[in-house]
Coordinates of C-alpha atoms and ligand atoms in Angstrom, one line a residue:
M202 CA 32.7 22.8 0.4
L203 CA 34.9 20.1 -0.7
S204 CA 38.5 20.2 -2.1
E205 CA 38.8 19.7 -5.3
T206 CA 40.7 16.4 -5.0
K207 CA 38.0 15.0 -2.6
F208 CA 35.3 16.0 -5.0
N209 CA 37.0 14.4 -8.0
I210 CA 36.9 11.2 -6.0
L211 CA 33.4 11.5 -5.0
K212 CA 32.4 12.2 -8.6
Q213 CA 34.4 9.2 -9.8
I214 CA 32.9 6.6 -7.4
S215 CA 29.4 8.0 -8.0
G216 CA 29.6 8.5 -11.5
D217 CA 27.7 5.2 -12.4
F218 CA 25.5 5.0 -9.5
S219 CA 21.8 4.1 -10.3
R220 CA 19.2 6.5 -8.7
D221 CA 18.4 4.0 -5.8
E222 CA 22.3 3.7 -5.1
T223 CA 22.6 7.7 -5.2
I224 CA 19.8 8.0 -2.6
W225 CA 21.1 5.4 -0.7
A226 CA 24.8 7.1 -0.6
S227 CA 23.3 10.4 0.3
G228 CA 21.3 9.0 3.0
Y229 CA 24.1 7.3 4.1
L230 CA 26.6 10.1 4.3
A231 CA 23.9 12.4 6.1
G232 CA 23.8 9.6 8.5
L233 CA 27.3 10.1 9.1
A234 CA 26.7 13.8 9.6
G235 CA 24.2 13.1 12.1
A236 CA 21.0 13.7 10.4
P237 CA 18.3 11.0 10.0
V238 CA 19.2 8.3 7.7
G239 CA 16.6 6.9 5.2
I240 CA 16.2 9.4 2.3
A241 CA 18.2 12.0 0.6
Q242 CA 18.6 15.0 3.0
P243 CA 17.9 18.6 1.3
A244 CA 20.6 21.0 1.1
L245 CA 19.0 22.8 4.1
Q246 CA 21.4 25.1 6.0
N247 CA 21.3 27.3 9.1
N248 CA 21.0 30.5 7.1
P249 CA 21.5 33.6 9.1
D250 CA 18.9 35.4 6.8
H251 CA 16.0 33.0 7.9
E252 CA 14.1 35.0 10.7
I253 CA 12.3 32.2 12.6
T254 CA 9.1 33.9 13.5
V255 CA 7.1 30.7 13.9
K256 CA 7.9 28.7 17.0
K257 CA 5.7 25.6 16.5
I258 CA 3.9 23.8 13.6
T259 CA 1.8 20.5 13.6
L260 CA 2.9 17.9 10.9
A261 CA 0.1 15.2 10.8
Y262 CA 0.1 12.1 9.0
G263 CA -2.4 9.6 7.4
T264 CA -1.1 6.5 6.4
E265 CA -1.9 2.6 5.6
T266 CA 1.6 1.3 4.8
G267 CA 3.8 3.5 6.4
N268 CA 5.1 5.8 4.1
S269 CA 3.7 8.9 5.1
K270 CA 4.6 8.1 8.8
K271 CA 8.2 7.5 8.0
L272 CA 8.2 10.4 5.7
A273 CA 6.7 12.8 8.4
T274 CA 9.2 11.5 11.1
E275 CA 12.0 12.3 9.1
L276 CA 10.9 15.8 7.8
A277 CA 10.0 16.6 11.5
G278 CA 13.5 15.7 12.4
I279 CA 14.8 18.3 9.9
I280 CA 12.4 21.0 10.8
K281 CA 13.1 20.8 14.6
K282 CA 16.9 20.9 13.6
K283 CA 16.0 24.6 12.3
G284 CA 14.9 25.6 15.4
I285 CA 10.9 25.1 14.7
Q286 CA 9.3 23.1 17.3
V287 CA 7.3 20.3 15.6
K288 CA 3.8 18.2 16.9
L289 CA 4.0 15.1 14.9
A290 CA 0.5 13.8 14.9
D291 CA -1.0 10.6 13.7
L292 CA -4.3 11.3 12.3
S293 CA -5.7 8.3 13.6
Q294 CA -5.5 9.6 17.2
Y295 CA -6.1 13.4 16.2
K296 CA -9.0 14.7 17.9
P297 CA -10.4 17.1 15.1
K298 CA -12.0 19.3 17.6
D299 CA -8.4 20.4 18.2
L300 CA -8.0 22.0 14.7
I301 CA -9.5 25.0 15.8
K302 CA -6.6 25.7 18.1
E303 CA -4.0 25.1 15.4
E304 CA -2.2 27.8 13.6
F305 CA 0.4 26.2 11.3
F306 CA -1.0 22.6 10.0
F307 CA 0.6 20.5 7.6
V308 CA -0.5 17.0 6.6
I309 CA 1.2 14.1 4.6
I310 CA -1.4 11.4 3.5
S311 CA -1.8 8.8 1.3
T312 CA -4.5 7.5 -0.7
Q313 CA -5.8 4.0 -0.6
G314 CA -8.6 1.6 -2.0
E315 CA -10.1 3.4 -4.8
G316 CA -9.4 6.9 -4.0
E317 CA -10.1 6.6 -0.2
P318 CA -8.4 7.7 2.6
P319 CA -6.2 5.3 4.9
M320 CA -8.5 3.3 7.0
L321 CA -7.1 4.8 10.3
A322 CA -7.3 8.5 9.0
K323 CA -11.1 8.0 7.8
K324 CA -12.5 9.4 11.2
F325 CA -10.7 12.5 10.9
Y326 CA -11.6 12.8 6.8
D327 CA -15.3 12.4 7.5
H328 CA -15.2 14.9 10.5
I329 CA -13.9 17.6 8.3
H330 CA -15.8 16.7 5.5
E331 CA -19.3 16.3 7.6
N332 CA -19.2 19.4 10.0
E333 CA -19.0 23.2 9.0
L334 CA -16.0 23.7 11.1
I335 CA -14.8 27.4 11.1
L336 CA -10.8 27.2 10.6
T337 CA -10.1 30.7 9.5
Q338 CA -7.1 31.0 12.0
L339 CA -5.6 28.1 10.3
K340 CA -2.7 28.2 7.8
F341 CA -2.0 24.9 6.0
G342 CA -0.2 22.9 3.6
I343 CA -0.9 19.3 2.1
L344 CA 1.6 16.6 0.9
A345 CA -0.4 13.9 -0.9
L346 CA 1.3 10.4 -1.4
G347 CA -0.2 8.5 -4.0
D348 CA 0.7 6.3 -7.2
S349 CA -0.4 7.8 -10.8
S350 CA -1.5 4.0 -12.0
Y351 CA -4.4 4.4 -9.8
P352 CA -7.1 6.2 -11.5
Q353 CA -8.1 8.8 -8.6
F354 CA -4.2 9.9 -8.2
C355 CA -3.7 11.6 -4.5
K356 CA -7.5 12.1 -4.2
T357 CA -7.5 12.2 -0.3
G358 CA -4.8 14.8 -0.3
E359 CA -6.8 16.8 -3.0
D360 CA -10.1 16.5 -0.9
I361 CA -8.4 17.6 2.2
D362 CA -6.5 20.5 0.5
F363 CA -9.9 21.5 -0.9
R364 CA -11.8 21.2 2.3
F365 CA -9.6 23.3 4.5
E366 CA -10.1 26.1 1.8
I367 CA -13.9 25.8 2.1
L368 CA -13.6 25.7 5.9
G369 CA -11.9 29.1 5.7
A370 CA -8.3 28.1 6.3
E371 CA -5.4 29.6 4.6
R372 CA -3.3 27.6 2.0
I373 CA 0.2 28.7 2.5
I374 CA 2.0 26.4 0.2
P375 CA 0.3 24.9 -2.7
L376 CA -0.9 21.1 -2.6
K377 CA 2.0 18.8 -3.4
K378 CA 1.0 15.5 -5.3
C379 CA 3.8 12.8 -5.2
D380 CA 3.7 9.7 -7.2
I381 CA 5.7 6.4 -5.9
D382 CA 9.2 8.2 -6.2
Y383 CA 8.2 10.9 -3.5
E384 CA 11.3 11.5 -1.5
Q385 CA 12.9 14.4 -3.3
E386 CA 9.6 16.2 -3.6
A387 CA 9.1 15.6 -0.2
Y388 CA 12.4 17.6 0.7
Q389 CA 11.2 20.5 -1.7
W390 CA 7.9 20.5 0.2
I391 CA 9.5 20.9 3.7
E392 CA 12.0 23.3 2.6
H393 CA 9.2 25.3 1.0
I394 CA 7.4 25.2 4.4
F395 CA 10.5 26.3 6.2
E396 CA 10.8 29.3 3.9
V397 CA 7.2 30.0 4.2
V398 CA 7.2 29.9 7.8
T399 CA 10.5 31.8 8.3
K400 CA 9.4 34.4 5.8
T401 CA 12.3 34.1 3.6
S402 CA 10.8 33.2 0.5
A403 CA 11.0 36.6 -0.9
K404 CA 15.0 36.8 0.1
N405 CA 15.8 33.4 -0.9
P406 CA 13.6 32.1 -3.3
K407 CA 15.8 29.8 -5.3
S408 CA 15.3 26.0 -4.4
V409 CA 18.3 24.3 -3.1
S410 CA 16.8 20.9 -3.7
A411 CA 17.6 18.6 -6.6
P412 CA 15.0 18.5 -9.3
K413 CA 12.5 15.5 -9.2
I414 CA 13.7 12.6 -11.2
S415 CA 10.9 10.3 -12.2
T416 CA 12.0 7.1 -12.9
G417 CA 8.5 5.7 -13.6
R418 CA 8.1 2.1 -13.1
K419 CA 9.9 -1.0 -14.9
K420 CA 7.7 -3.5 -16.7
Y421 CA 8.5 -6.9 -16.9
W422 CA 7.0 -9.5 -19.4
G423 CA 6.2 -13.1 -17.8
T424 CA 5.4 -16.4 -18.9
V425 CA 3.4 -18.6 -16.7
S426 CA 5.2 -21.7 -16.4
N427 CA 3.1 -23.5 -13.6
I428 CA -0.2 -23.1 -12.0
I429 CA -1.6 -25.1 -9.2
N430 CA -4.7 -24.9 -7.1
L431 CA -3.4 -25.2 -3.7
N432 CA -6.7 -26.2 -2.2
D433 CA -7.9 -29.4 -2.2
I434 CA -10.8 -30.3 -4.5
T435 CA -13.3 -30.6 -1.5
S436 CA -12.6 -27.1 -0.3
E437 CA -14.7 -24.1 -0.8
K438 CA -12.0 -22.0 -1.7
E439 CA -9.5 -21.9 -4.7
T440 CA -6.0 -20.4 -4.0
Y441 CA -3.4 -20.7 -7.1
H442 CA 0.2 -21.0 -6.9
I443 CA 1.5 -19.1 -9.9
E444 CA 4.9 -19.5 -11.1
I445 CA 6.3 -17.2 -13.9
E446 CA 9.4 -16.7 -15.9
T447 CA 11.0 -13.9 -17.3
D448 CA 13.9 -13.7 -20.0
E449 CA 15.0 -10.5 -18.0
A450 CA 16.2 -10.4 -14.4
I451 CA 13.8 -9.1 -12.0
T452 CA 14.8 -7.1 -9.1
Y453 CA 13.1 -7.5 -6.1
Q454 CA 13.5 -8.5 -2.4
P455 CA 11.2 -10.9 0.1
G456 CA 8.3 -8.7 1.3
D457 CA 7.7 -7.1 -2.0
A458 CA 4.7 -7.3 -4.1
L459 CA 3.7 -7.9 -7.8
G460 CA 1.5 -5.6 -9.5
I461 CA -0.8 -6.4 -12.5
V462 CA -3.4 -4.6 -14.3
P463 CA -6.1 -7.2 -15.2
F464 CA -7.8 -7.4 -18.3
N465 CA -11.7 -7.4 -18.4
P466 CA -13.5 -10.6 -19.7
K467 CA -13.8 -10.6 -23.6
T468 CA -17.6 -11.6 -23.4
V469 CA -18.2 -8.8 -21.2
V470 CA -16.5 -6.3 -23.7
D471 CA -18.6 -7.9 -26.7
E472 CA -22.0 -7.6 -24.9
I473 CA -21.1 -3.8 -23.9
I474 CA -20.2 -3.2 -27.4
A475 CA -23.7 -4.7 -28.7
L476 CA -25.6 -2.9 -26.1
T477 CA -23.9 0.6 -26.9
G478 CA -23.8 0.3 -30.6
I479 CA -20.5 1.6 -30.4
D480 CA -18.1 1.1 -33.3
P481 CA -15.5 -1.1 -32.0
E482 CA -12.8 0.3 -34.1
K483 CA -13.2 3.7 -33.7
Q484 CA -10.2 5.6 -32.1
I485 CA -10.6 6.9 -28.7
K486 CA -8.4 9.1 -26.9
T487 CA -8.2 8.9 -23.1
S488 CA -5.9 10.8 -20.7
K489 CA -3.6 7.8 -20.6
V490 CA -3.8 6.4 -24.1
T491 CA -5.4 6.4 -27.8
A492 CA -6.8 3.0 -28.7
S493 CA -9.7 1.4 -30.3
A494 CA -12.9 1.2 -28.2
E495 CA -12.8 -2.5 -28.0
E496 CA -9.2 -2.3 -26.8
L497 CA -9.8 0.5 -24.1
L498 CA -12.8 -1.5 -22.9
Y499 CA -10.7 -4.9 -23.0
K500 CA -7.3 -3.6 -21.5
H501 CA -7.4 -0.2 -20.1
L502 CA -10.8 0.8 -18.6
N503 CA -12.6 -0.2 -15.2
I504 CA -16.0 -1.4 -16.4
S505 CA -16.2 -4.4 -13.6
Y506 CA -17.2 -2.0 -10.6
L507 CA -17.7 1.9 -11.3
L508 CA -17.2 4.4 -8.9
K509 CA -20.1 6.1 -7.2
T510 CA -19.0 9.2 -9.2
T511 CA -18.8 7.6 -12.5
V512 CA -22.3 6.1 -12.0
A513 CA -23.7 9.6 -11.2
Q514 CA -21.9 10.8 -14.3
Y515 CA -23.7 8.0 -16.3
A516 CA -26.9 9.4 -14.8
M517 CA -26.4 12.8 -16.1
I518 CA -25.5 11.5 -19.8
T519 CA -28.4 9.0 -19.7
G520 CA -31.0 11.2 -18.1
H521 CA -32.1 8.1 -15.9
Q522 CA -32.6 8.6 -12.4
I523 CA -29.9 6.2 -10.5
P524 CA -29.4 5.9 -6.8
E525 CA -26.2 6.2 -5.4
I526 CA -24.5 3.0 -6.2
R527 CA -21.3 1.2 -7.6
L528 CA -22.4 -1.2 -10.4
G529 CA -20.5 -3.0 -13.4
L530 CA -20.8 -1.0 -16.9
L531 CA -22.8 -4.1 -18.3
D532 CA -25.2 -4.4 -15.4
L533 CA -25.8 -0.5 -15.5
L534 CA -26.4 -0.7 -19.3
R535 CA -28.9 -3.2 -19.1
I536 CA -31.0 -1.8 -16.5
Y537 CA -30.7 1.8 -17.6
P538 CA -29.6 1.8 -21.2
V539 CA -28.3 4.3 -23.4
K540 CA -30.4 6.1 -26.1
N541 CA -27.9 6.7 -29.0
A542 CA -24.3 6.2 -30.0
E543 CA -23.5 9.8 -28.7
Q544 CA -24.2 9.0 -25.4
S545 CA -22.3 5.5 -25.6
E546 CA -19.4 7.5 -26.7
E547 CA -19.5 9.8 -23.9
I548 CA -19.7 7.2 -21.4
I549 CA -16.5 5.7 -22.6
A550 CA -14.9 9.1 -21.9
I551 CA -16.0 9.0 -18.4
L552 CA -14.6 5.6 -17.5
T553 CA -11.6 5.5 -15.1
S554 CA -8.7 3.6 -16.0
Q555 CA -8.4 0.1 -14.6
A556 CA -6.4 0.1 -11.4
P557 CA -3.6 -2.3 -10.7
R558 CA -3.9 -5.1 -8.1
L559 CA -1.0 -6.2 -5.9
Y560 CA -0.1 -9.8 -4.7
S561 CA 2.7 -10.7 -2.4
I562 CA 5.5 -12.4 -4.0
S563 CA 6.1 -15.6 -2.6
S564 CA 9.3 -16.9 -4.1
S565 CA 12.7 -15.7 -2.8
P566 CA 15.4 -14.3 -5.3
E567 CA 17.9 -16.1 -3.2
A568 CA 16.5 -19.5 -3.6
H569 CA 14.8 -19.1 -7.0
G570 CA 16.9 -16.9 -9.1
D571 CA 16.2 -13.7 -10.7
T572 CA 14.3 -14.8 -13.5
E573 CA 11.4 -16.5 -11.4
I574 CA 8.7 -15.3 -9.3
H575 CA 5.6 -16.8 -7.7
I576 CA 2.5 -15.5 -6.4
T577 CA -0.4 -17.0 -4.3
V578 CA -3.9 -15.8 -5.5
A579 CA -7.1 -16.5 -3.8
K580 CA -10.0 -16.4 -6.4
S581 CA -12.3 -13.9 -4.8
E582 CA -16.0 -14.5 -4.9
Y583 CA -19.2 -12.3 -4.4
Q584 CA -22.6 -12.5 -5.2
I585 CA -25.2 -10.2 -6.9
D586 CA -28.8 -11.3 -6.7
D587 CA -28.1 -15.1 -6.0
Q588 CA -25.4 -15.1 -9.0
K589 CA -22.0 -16.1 -8.3
R590 CA -19.4 -13.8 -9.6
N591 CA -15.4 -13.6 -9.4
G592 CA -13.2 -10.9 -8.6
L593 CA -11.7 -9.7 -11.6
C594 CA -8.0 -10.0 -11.3
S595 CA -8.2 -13.3 -9.3
G596 CA -10.5 -14.6 -11.5
F597 CA -8.2 -13.4 -14.6
L598 CA -5.0 -14.9 -13.2
S599 CA -6.8 -18.2 -12.0
E600 CA -7.8 -18.7 -15.5
F601 CA -4.1 -18.6 -16.6
Q602 CA -2.5 -21.6 -18.2
E603 CA 1.3 -22.6 -18.6
G604 CA 2.7 -20.6 -21.5
N605 CA 0.2 -17.6 -21.0
E606 CA 2.1 -14.3 -21.1
F607 CA 1.4 -10.9 -19.1
E608 CA 3.0 -7.6 -18.0
F609 CA 3.8 -6.8 -14.4
Y610 CA 5.7 -4.5 -12.3
I611 CA 7.0 -5.2 -8.7
Q612 CA 5.9 -3.0 -6.1
E613 CA 8.5 -2.2 -3.5
T614 CA 7.2 -2.5 0.0
K615 CA 9.2 -0.3 2.2
H616 CA 8.1 -1.4 5.5
F617 CA 8.0 -5.1 5.2
K618 CA 11.5 -6.3 5.1
L619 CA 13.2 -9.0 6.6
P620 CA 15.8 -8.1 9.4
Q621 CA 19.5 -9.0 9.7
S622 CA 20.0 -12.7 9.3
D623 CA 20.8 -13.6 12.9
K624 CA 17.4 -12.0 14.3
D625 CA 14.4 -13.8 15.3
I626 CA 11.1 -13.5 13.3
I627 CA 7.3 -14.2 14.1
M628 CA 5.4 -14.4 11.1
I629 CA 1.6 -14.4 11.2
G630 CA -0.1 -15.0 8.2
P631 CA -3.4 -16.9 7.8
G632 CA -4.8 -17.6 4.2
T633 CA -2.8 -15.9 1.4
G634 CA -1.0 -14.0 4.5
I635 CA 1.2 -17.1 3.7
A636 CA 2.7 -15.7 0.6
P637 CA 5.4 -13.4 1.9
F638 CA 6.3 -15.5 4.8
R639 CA 7.1 -18.3 1.9
S640 CA 9.3 -15.9 0.4
F641 CA 11.0 -14.9 4.0
L642 CA 11.5 -19.0 4.8
W643 CA 12.9 -19.8 1.2
E644 CA 15.1 -16.8 1.3
R645 CA 16.6 -17.3 5.1
D646 CA 16.8 -21.3 4.1
A647 CA 18.9 -20.3 0.8
A648 CA 20.9 -17.7 2.9
G649 CA 21.3 -19.9 5.7
A650 CA 20.1 -17.5 8.1
E651 CA 20.9 -18.1 12.0
G652 CA 17.9 -16.1 13.4
R653 CA 14.9 -18.3 14.4
N654 CA 11.6 -18.4 12.6
W655 CA 8.1 -18.8 13.8
L656 CA 5.1 -19.1 11.8
F657 CA 1.4 -18.9 12.9
F658 CA -0.9 -20.0 10.0
G659 CA -4.5 -20.6 9.7
D660 CA -7.5 -21.2 7.4
R661 CA -10.5 -23.2 7.4
N662 CA -9.9 -27.2 7.2
F663 CA -6.7 -28.7 7.6
I664 CA -7.5 -31.3 5.0
S665 CA -8.3 -28.7 2.2
D666 CA -6.9 -25.7 3.2
F667 CA -3.3 -26.1 4.5
L668 CA -1.5 -23.9 1.8
Y669 CA 2.1 -25.1 1.0
Q670 CA 1.7 -28.0 3.6
S671 CA 4.4 -30.2 2.4
E672 CA 6.9 -27.4 2.0
I673 CA 6.3 -26.2 5.3
Q674 CA 6.6 -29.5 6.9
D675 CA 9.9 -29.8 5.1
F676 CA 10.9 -26.4 6.5
L677 CA 10.2 -27.6 9.9
K678 CA 12.4 -30.9 9.3
T679 CA 15.4 -29.0 8.2
E680 CA 14.8 -26.4 11.2
T681 CA 14.5 -23.4 9.2
L682 CA 11.2 -23.0 10.6
T683 CA 11.8 -23.4 14.2
H684 CA 8.2 -22.9 15.4
L685 CA 4.8 -23.7 13.7
D686 CA 1.3 -22.9 15.2
I687 CA -1.9 -23.5 13.1
A688 CA -5.5 -22.7 13.5
F689 CA -7.8 -24.5 11.4
S690 CA -11.3 -22.4 12.2
R691 CA -14.0 -25.0 10.9
D692 CA -12.3 -28.1 12.2
T693 CA -13.6 -27.6 15.8
S694 CA -16.9 -26.8 17.0
Q695 CA -15.6 -23.8 18.5
K696 CA -13.9 -21.5 15.8
V697 CA -9.9 -21.0 16.3
Y698 CA -8.2 -18.4 14.8
V699 CA -4.4 -17.6 14.6
Q700 CA -5.0 -14.9 17.5
H701 CA -6.2 -17.9 19.8
K702 CA -2.9 -19.5 19.1
L703 CA -0.7 -16.5 19.8
E704 CA -2.7 -16.4 23.2
Q705 CA -1.8 -19.6 24.0
K706 CA 1.8 -19.0 23.4
A707 CA 1.7 -15.6 24.8
Q708 CA 4.6 -15.9 27.3
E709 CA 6.9 -17.4 24.5
V710 CA 5.8 -14.7 22.1
F711 CA 6.7 -12.0 24.5
Q712 CA 10.1 -13.4 25.3
W713 CA 10.7 -13.5 21.6
L714 CA 9.7 -9.8 21.2
E715 CA 11.9 -8.7 24.7
A716 CA 15.0 -10.6 22.7
G717 CA 14.6 -8.5 19.6
A718 CA 12.5 -10.5 17.4
S719 CA 10.5 -8.7 14.6
L720 CA 6.9 -9.4 14.1
Y721 CA 5.0 -9.4 10.7
V722 CA 1.1 -9.8 10.1
C723 CA 0.0 -10.4 6.6
G724 CA -3.6 -11.2 5.3
T725 CA -7.0 -9.8 5.7
K726 CA -7.0 -6.2 7.1
D727 CA -10.6 -6.7 8.7
P728 CA -11.0 -8.4 11.1
M729 CA -7.8 -10.6 11.1
S730 CA -5.2 -7.9 11.3
K731 CA -7.3 -5.9 14.0
D732 CA -8.0 -9.0 16.3
V733 CA -4.2 -10.0 16.2
E734 CA -3.1 -6.6 17.2
E735 CA -5.8 -6.4 20.1
T736 CA -4.0 -9.9 21.0
L737 CA -0.6 -8.5 21.0
I738 CA -1.5 -5.9 23.1
N739 CA -3.1 -8.0 25.4
I740 CA -0.1 -10.3 25.5
I741 CA 2.4 -7.0 26.1
Q742 CA 0.0 -5.9 29.1
N743 CA -0.1 -9.2 30.7
Q744 CA 3.4 -10.8 30.0
G745 CA 5.2 -7.5 30.5
K746 CA 3.0 -6.2 33.5
R747 CA 2.2 -3.0 31.7
N748 CA -1.2 -1.0 31.1
Q749 CA -3.1 -1.0 28.1
E750 CA -1.6 2.3 27.1
E751 CA 1.9 1.4 27.8
A752 CA 1.4 -1.8 25.8
R753 CA 0.0 0.3 23.0
I754 CA 3.3 2.2 23.0
Y755 CA 5.3 -0.8 23.3
L756 CA 4.0 -2.0 19.9
E757 CA 4.0 1.5 18.3
E758 CA 7.8 1.4 19.4
L759 CA 8.5 -1.6 17.8
E760 CA 6.6 -0.4 14.5
L761 CA 8.8 2.7 14.5
S762 CA 11.8 0.8 14.6
G763 CA 10.8 -1.4 11.9
R764 CA 10.1 -4.6 14.1
Y765 CA 6.6 -4.6 13.6
A766 CA 5.1 -4.5 9.9
K767 CA 1.6 -5.5 8.8
D768 CA 0.9 -5.8 4.9
V769 CA -2.8 -6.3 5.3
Y770 CA -5.5 -5.7 2.7
Ligands
LIG810 C1 -0.3 -5.0 -0.6 C2 -1.3 -6.2 -0.9 C3 -0.8 -7.5 -0.9 C4 -1.8 -8.7 -1.6 N1 -1.7 -10.0 -1.6 C5 -2.3 -10.7 -1.8 C6 -1.9 -12.2 -2.2 O1 -0.6 -12.4 -2.0 N2 -3.0 -13.1 -2.5 C7 -4.2 -12.6 -2.9 O2 -4.9 -13.5 -3.1 N3 -4.6 -11.3 -2.9 C8 -3.6 -10.3 -2.6 N4 -4.1 -8.8 -2.4 C9 -5.5 -8.6 -2.8 C10 -5.4 -8.3 -4.2 O3 -4.9 -7.2 -4.4 C11 -6.9 -8.1 -4.9 O4 -7.4 -7.0 -3.9 C12 -7.7 -9.3 -4.7 O5 -7.4 -10.5 -5.4 C13 -9.2 -8.9 -5.2 O6 -9.2 -8.6 -6.5 P1 -10.3 -8.7 -7.6 O7 -9.6 -8.2 -8.9 O8 -10.1 -10.3 -8.0 O9 -11.3 -8.6 -7.0 P2 -12.2 -6.9 -7.6 O10 -13.0 -7.3 -8.9 O11 -11.3 -5.7 -7.3 O12 -13.6 -7.3 -6.5 C14 -13.4 -6.9 -5.3 C15 -14.6 -6.9 -4.4 O13 -15.2 -5.9 -4.9 C16 -16.8 -6.1 -5.2 N5 -17.0 -6.0 -6.6 C17 -16.4 -6.0 -7.6 N6 -17.1 -5.9 -8.7 C18 -18.3 -5.8 -8.2 C19 -19.4 -5.8 -8.8 N7 -19.7 -5.6 -10.1 N8 -20.7 -5.5 -8.4 C20 -20.7 -5.4 -6.8 N9 -19.5 -5.9 -6.1 C21 -18.4 -5.9 -7.0 C22 -16.9 -7.5 -4.6 O14 -17.1 -7.5 -3.2 C23 -15.6 -8.2 -5.0 O15 -15.0 -9.0 -3.7 C24 -2.9 -7.9 -1.7 C25 -3.7 -6.4 -1.8 C26 -2.5 -5.8 -1.2 C27 -2.8 -4.5 -1.2
LIG811 C1 -4.2 -1.3 -2.5 C2 -3.8 0.0 -2.8 C3 -4.8 1.1 -3.5 C4 -4.2 2.2 -3.8 N1 -5.0 3.1 -4.4 C5 -4.5 4.7 -4.7 C6 -5.3 5.3 -5.3 O1 -6.5 5.3 -5.4 N2 -4.6 6.5 -5.6 C7 -3.5 6.9 -5.4 O2 -2.9 8.1 -5.7 N3 -2.6 5.7 -4.7 C8 -3.3 4.8 -4.5 N4 -2.5 4.0 -3.9 C9 -0.9 4.1 -3.6 C10 -0.5 4.7 -2.1 O3 -1.2 5.7 -1.9 C11 1.1 5.0 -2.3 O4 1.4 3.6 -2.1 C12 1.5 5.3 -0.7 O5 2.9 5.7 -0.9 C13 1.1 4.8 0.4 O6 1.3 5.7 1.3 P1 1.2 5.2 2.9 O7 2.5 4.0 3.1 O8 1.4 6.2 3.6 O9 -0.3 4.5 3.0 C14 -3.0 2.6 -3.4 C15 -2.1 1.6 -2.9 C16 -2.4 0.1 -2.6 C17 -1.6 -0.6 -1.9

């Protein structure tokens, strides 16, 4: 295709590209050629051998953080260019009763929580699992997005793939499970779909996509250099600002998160060893590591909150009648004891690996350098039988002291990125939702960005819970922060939250949006992010003189264009 001279130039300049640079460059070149930019494009050519017998397919997606949606949108664009009509469907809006009308139905879906479907796709997931639909007319294929550091890797995709088969549908391409670097595999998948629906796989079986390059995750070793409780001593909450230093340069951008696999408390591990009678030195092999029983329980296995399926397996091994519940292993052993060492070993074998926890990074590479990183951690609390307990990882992190060392990785957050420096941003981040916005503000301050910055922050009490108060006031003084609205819910008889502050500023918020501002929401998913979204829709409806449906579409278009992003948990 290229002349030898041009090919040699291309080879020369791309020779020392990193994988990310290669993907970016190929996306850039594809963009020049008119294809959708964002990820590397496959070498799908208009092949005269392809006999297009299928006129239309449905490509549905279920997403939490936008990866599946972005991918589905890009893949739909590719397949449309090949002359096949694509109905792009969001599973949160999709009516499951329409499944019986579908012929070719493909799904891209992620797994969330501990092996759960994305929140907005749960209705669809439950519907197909709870109803005996007859889907014998349906031909399907599933692309599952996931992350192999979680024990239930790509479980939602697996479940849907299995369920469709049970319901009589025909799997025309095998389930594809993709890890964090999913782009190339996704291209192979869409190419495979194209081959199957155009019945060309027999004529042209050779894949033209590049093979998957699995980069894994880069792990960093960090030392805690500072830890402070941001709440006042009078507060009911504890939120820790933790500064971590590394010897090695860390590559991250504002909006990314830090991932950590917490260790279990030593005292709990010791008690488990005593109750099971297991030899702590005994070497045991799991699917991921081989280590002593003690080390596995301490560093690698989830013992703090077993999945329902693990509890059911525990019941089978021990012969106890146990209701369908989730419990910690220690509580389980106390209530339903094991009978012998053999059972204990079997129980270790059924434990799933410890899931990582994510924390939005609250520092900025531009302002704090590349060997320092900050996180903002709320110590989570829950109660069992009147006994107060702490969440595992936030408890573990809040006990950190200066000099403690630990391993972490960077979780890139593709959808939660700062816009160009001259664009305005509106940040809505109560509680620990402030974390990425602290990063945004420091970054924009250090870079001298001209865009205006508006922050909505809230918590319980002004006096005790105004996280990063003095920094925020400094940002106001220096006009890095052009607008600030705060809502402290327990300072007034009637609770005031960030959405009420948004409502009060409706006209100005809408003016900012119309002028091109980007909108970000971070913090608790439920109810905060839902209430904020409803308020935003009301604002667009009232200020923009639109009906509710048009207002929803307005917000959805902002999201699609990358101007409305949520990082909620
Ligand atoms: C993208 C992203 C960004 C995030 N950013 C931040 C951030 O900036 N700051 C922050 O503080 N958090 C953040 N989080 C949340 C964070 O990742 C953790 O989910 C949070 O710290 C709780 O984890 P944990 O290990 O402390 O609690 P877990 O031990 O995981 O417990 C969580 C809950 O499970 C239940 N539970 C656990 N064990 C038991 C048991 N034995 N019996 C009964 N119930 C039990 C309780 O309800 C408990 O509250 C973020 C999450 C995501 C996905
Ligand atoms: C809190 C959290 C929990 C997750 N749990 C799982 C999981 O149990 N299994 C899995 O394979 N992936 C898990 N993932 C990884 C996501 O599936 C992965 O990041 C995916 O690319 C997200 O796609 P989406 O943006 O379309 O939702 C989890 C991610 C987060 C942030």
